[in-house]
Tab-separated table of C-alpha atoms and ligand atoms in Angstrom:
chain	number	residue	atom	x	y	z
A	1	UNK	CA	61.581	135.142	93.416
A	2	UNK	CA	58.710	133.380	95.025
A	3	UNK	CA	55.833	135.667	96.692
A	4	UNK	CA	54.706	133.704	100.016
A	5	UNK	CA	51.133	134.533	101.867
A	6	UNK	CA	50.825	133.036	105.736
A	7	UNK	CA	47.113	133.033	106.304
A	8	UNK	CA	45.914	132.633	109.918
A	9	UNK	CA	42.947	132.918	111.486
A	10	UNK	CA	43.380	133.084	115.444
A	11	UNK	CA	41.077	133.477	118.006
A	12	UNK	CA	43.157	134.299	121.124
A	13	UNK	CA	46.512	135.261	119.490
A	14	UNK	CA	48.416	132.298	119.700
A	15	UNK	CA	47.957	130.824	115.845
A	16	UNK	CA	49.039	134.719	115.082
A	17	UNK	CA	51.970	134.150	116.857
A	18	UNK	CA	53.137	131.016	115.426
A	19	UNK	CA	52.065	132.334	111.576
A	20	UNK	CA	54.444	135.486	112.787
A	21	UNK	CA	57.082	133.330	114.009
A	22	UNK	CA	56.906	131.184	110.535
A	23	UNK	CA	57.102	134.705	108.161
A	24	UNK	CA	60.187	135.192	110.437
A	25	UNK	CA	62.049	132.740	109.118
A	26	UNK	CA	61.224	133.035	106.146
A	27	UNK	CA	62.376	137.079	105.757
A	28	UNK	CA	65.476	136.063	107.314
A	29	UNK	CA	66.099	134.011	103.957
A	30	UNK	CA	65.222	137.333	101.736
A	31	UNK	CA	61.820	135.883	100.776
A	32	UNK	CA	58.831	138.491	100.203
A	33	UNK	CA	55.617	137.039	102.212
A	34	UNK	CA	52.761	138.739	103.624
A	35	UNK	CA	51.351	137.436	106.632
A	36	UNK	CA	47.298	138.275	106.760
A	37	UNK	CA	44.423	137.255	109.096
A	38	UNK	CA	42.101	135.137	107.580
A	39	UNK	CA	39.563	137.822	107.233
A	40	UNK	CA	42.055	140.795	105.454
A	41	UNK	CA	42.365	138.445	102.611
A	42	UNK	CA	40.525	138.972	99.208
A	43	UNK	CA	40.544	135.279	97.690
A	44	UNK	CA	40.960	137.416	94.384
A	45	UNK	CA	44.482	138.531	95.171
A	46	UNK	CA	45.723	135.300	95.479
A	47	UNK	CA	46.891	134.747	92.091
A	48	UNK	CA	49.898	137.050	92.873
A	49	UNK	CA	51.507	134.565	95.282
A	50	UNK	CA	53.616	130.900	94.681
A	51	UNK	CA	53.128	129.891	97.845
A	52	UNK	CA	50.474	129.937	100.609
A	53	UNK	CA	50.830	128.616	104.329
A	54	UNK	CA	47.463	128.431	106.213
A	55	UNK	CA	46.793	127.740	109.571
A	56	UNK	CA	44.142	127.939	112.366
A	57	UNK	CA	43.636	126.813	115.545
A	58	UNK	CA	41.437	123.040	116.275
A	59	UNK	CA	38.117	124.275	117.043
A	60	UNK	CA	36.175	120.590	118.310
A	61	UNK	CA	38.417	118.769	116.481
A	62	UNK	CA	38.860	120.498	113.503
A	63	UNK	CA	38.370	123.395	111.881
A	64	UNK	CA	37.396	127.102	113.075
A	65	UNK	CA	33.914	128.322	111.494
A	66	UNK	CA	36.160	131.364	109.906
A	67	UNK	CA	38.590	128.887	108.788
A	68	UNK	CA	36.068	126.750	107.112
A	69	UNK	CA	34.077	129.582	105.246
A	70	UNK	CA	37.654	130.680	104.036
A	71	UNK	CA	38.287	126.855	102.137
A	72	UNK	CA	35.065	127.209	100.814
A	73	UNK	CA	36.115	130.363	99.114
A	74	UNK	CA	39.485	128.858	97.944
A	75	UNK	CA	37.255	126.803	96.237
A	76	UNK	CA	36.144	129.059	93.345
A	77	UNK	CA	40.014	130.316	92.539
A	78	UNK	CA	42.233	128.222	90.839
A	79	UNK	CA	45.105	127.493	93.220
A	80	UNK	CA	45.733	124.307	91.251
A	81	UNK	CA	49.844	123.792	91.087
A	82	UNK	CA	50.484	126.572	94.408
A	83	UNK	CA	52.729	124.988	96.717
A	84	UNK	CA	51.346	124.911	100.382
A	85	UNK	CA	51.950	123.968	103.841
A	86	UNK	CA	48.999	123.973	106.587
A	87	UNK	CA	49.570	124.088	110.312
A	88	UNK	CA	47.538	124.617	113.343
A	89	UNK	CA	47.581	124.962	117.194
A	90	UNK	CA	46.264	122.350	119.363
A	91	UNK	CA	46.474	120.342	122.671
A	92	UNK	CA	48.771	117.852	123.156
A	93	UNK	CA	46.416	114.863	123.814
A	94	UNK	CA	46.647	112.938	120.686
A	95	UNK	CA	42.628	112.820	120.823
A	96	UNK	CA	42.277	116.283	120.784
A	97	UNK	CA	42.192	116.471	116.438
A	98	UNK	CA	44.037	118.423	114.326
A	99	UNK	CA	42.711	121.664	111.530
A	100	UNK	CA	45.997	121.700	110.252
A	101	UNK	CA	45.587	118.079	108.954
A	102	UNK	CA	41.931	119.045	107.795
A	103	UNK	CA	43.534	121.693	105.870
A	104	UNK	CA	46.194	119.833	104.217
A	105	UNK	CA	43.635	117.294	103.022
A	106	UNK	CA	41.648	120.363	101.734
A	107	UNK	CA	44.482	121.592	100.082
A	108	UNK	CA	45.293	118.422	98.083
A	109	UNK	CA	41.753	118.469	97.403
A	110	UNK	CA	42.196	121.722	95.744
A	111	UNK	CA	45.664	120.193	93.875
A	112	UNK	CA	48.035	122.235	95.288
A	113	UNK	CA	50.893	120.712	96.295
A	114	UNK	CA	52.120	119.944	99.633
A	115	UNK	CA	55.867	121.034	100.121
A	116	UNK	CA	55.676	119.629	104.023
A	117	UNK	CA	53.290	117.692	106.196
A	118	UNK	CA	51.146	119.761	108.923
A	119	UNK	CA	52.716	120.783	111.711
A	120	UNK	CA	51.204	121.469	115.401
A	121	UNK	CA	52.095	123.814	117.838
A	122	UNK	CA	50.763	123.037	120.989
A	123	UNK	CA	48.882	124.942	123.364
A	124	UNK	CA	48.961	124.448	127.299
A	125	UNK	CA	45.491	125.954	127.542
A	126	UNK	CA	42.162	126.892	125.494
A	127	UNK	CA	43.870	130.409	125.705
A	128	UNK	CA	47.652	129.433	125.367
A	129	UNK	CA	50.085	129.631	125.975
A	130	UNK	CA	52.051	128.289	123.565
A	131	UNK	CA	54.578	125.697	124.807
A	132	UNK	CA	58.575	127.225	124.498
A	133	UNK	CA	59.835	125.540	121.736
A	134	UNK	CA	56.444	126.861	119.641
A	135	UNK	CA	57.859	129.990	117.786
A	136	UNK	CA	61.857	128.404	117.747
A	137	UNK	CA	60.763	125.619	115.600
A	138	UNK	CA	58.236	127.636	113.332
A	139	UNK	CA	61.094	130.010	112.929
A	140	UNK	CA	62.831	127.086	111.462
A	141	UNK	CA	60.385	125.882	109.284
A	142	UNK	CA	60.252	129.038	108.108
A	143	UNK	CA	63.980	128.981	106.891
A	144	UNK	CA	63.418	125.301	105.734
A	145	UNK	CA	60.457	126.034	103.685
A	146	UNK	CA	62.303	129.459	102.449
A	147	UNK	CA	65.780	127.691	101.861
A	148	UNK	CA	63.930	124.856	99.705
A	149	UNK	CA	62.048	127.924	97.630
A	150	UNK	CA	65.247	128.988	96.334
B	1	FMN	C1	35.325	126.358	120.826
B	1	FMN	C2	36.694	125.732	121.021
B	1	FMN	C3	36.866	124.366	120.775
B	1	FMN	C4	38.126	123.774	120.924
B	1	FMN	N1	38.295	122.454	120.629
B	1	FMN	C5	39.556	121.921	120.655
B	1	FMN	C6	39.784	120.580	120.215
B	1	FMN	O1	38.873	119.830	119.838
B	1	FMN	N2	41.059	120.121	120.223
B	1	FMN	C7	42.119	120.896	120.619
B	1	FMN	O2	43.250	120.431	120.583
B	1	FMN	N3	41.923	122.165	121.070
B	1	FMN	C8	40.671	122.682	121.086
B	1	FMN	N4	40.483	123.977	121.502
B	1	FMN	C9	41.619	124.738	121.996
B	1	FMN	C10	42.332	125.417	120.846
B	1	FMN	O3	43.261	124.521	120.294
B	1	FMN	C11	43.039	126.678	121.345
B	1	FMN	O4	42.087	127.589	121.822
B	1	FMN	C12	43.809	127.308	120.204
B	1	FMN	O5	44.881	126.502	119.815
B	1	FMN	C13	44.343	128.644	120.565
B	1	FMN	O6	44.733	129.257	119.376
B	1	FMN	P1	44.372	130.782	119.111
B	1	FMN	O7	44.972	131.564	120.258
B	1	FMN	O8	45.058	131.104	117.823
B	1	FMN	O9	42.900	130.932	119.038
B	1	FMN	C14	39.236	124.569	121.373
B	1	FMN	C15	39.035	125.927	121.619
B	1	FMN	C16	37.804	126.524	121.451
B	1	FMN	C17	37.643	128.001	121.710
């Protein structure tokens, strides 16, 4: 069976929220993840899992400082062959960037391979909240991603 790790970092809750909503789905298909905050997780451990989903919120369109200090530690472990899926949160304005799209291309950078392109969930506000459908359709990746695992 695969072993799944959701890695978020979050600075007002809302990226926590959507990384819950994705584990979710993905326990409701009998698959065995661990959902951590970006700074709980020891780069060391990550050996033990198939798959990793990692997602932040767009900080200045892109990427969080504890976000980026966390790629640069993927980069001395060999995640080469992992399958992975980034995501983010974001405003809708199609100006306003995108980290999970920064850490896809990381990702493939890193040879992993990309089971499904980055998704967004938006954010009304700098502080949320998310829009409605935010959680329903991570919840349903979640099953997608879990369903294709098997
Ligand atoms: C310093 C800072 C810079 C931000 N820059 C952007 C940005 O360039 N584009 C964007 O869509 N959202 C930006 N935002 C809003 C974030 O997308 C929003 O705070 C985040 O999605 C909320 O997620 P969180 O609750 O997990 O922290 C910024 C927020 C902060 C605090």
């Amino acid at each position: 069976m695969s072993r799944v790790v959701i890695i978020y970092d979050t600075k007002f809750g809302n990226t926590e929220k959507v990384a819950r909503a994705l584990a979710e789905g993905m326990k409701n298909q009998q698959v065995d993840v661990d959902c951590l905050k970006i700074d709980e997780v020891d780069t060391n451990e990550l050996d033990d899992y198939d798959f990793l989903a990692i997602g932040g919120p767009t900080h200045i369109f892109g990427l969080s400082k504890p976000m980026k200090d966390f790629l640069q530690k993927l980069e001395n472990i060999n995640v080469s062959g992992k399958r992975a899926f980034a995501f983010d949160t974001k405003y809708k304005s199609r100006f306003s960037g995108s980290a999970g799209k920064k850490i896809e291309k990381k990702l493939k950078k890193l040879r992993m391979s990309i089971v499904k392109s980055s998704v967004s969930a938006i954010v009304k506000g700098k502080e949320g909240p998310l829009e409605d459908v935010a959680e329903e359709t991570f919840k349903q990746i979640g099953i997608d991603i879990a369903t294709s695992l098997q």
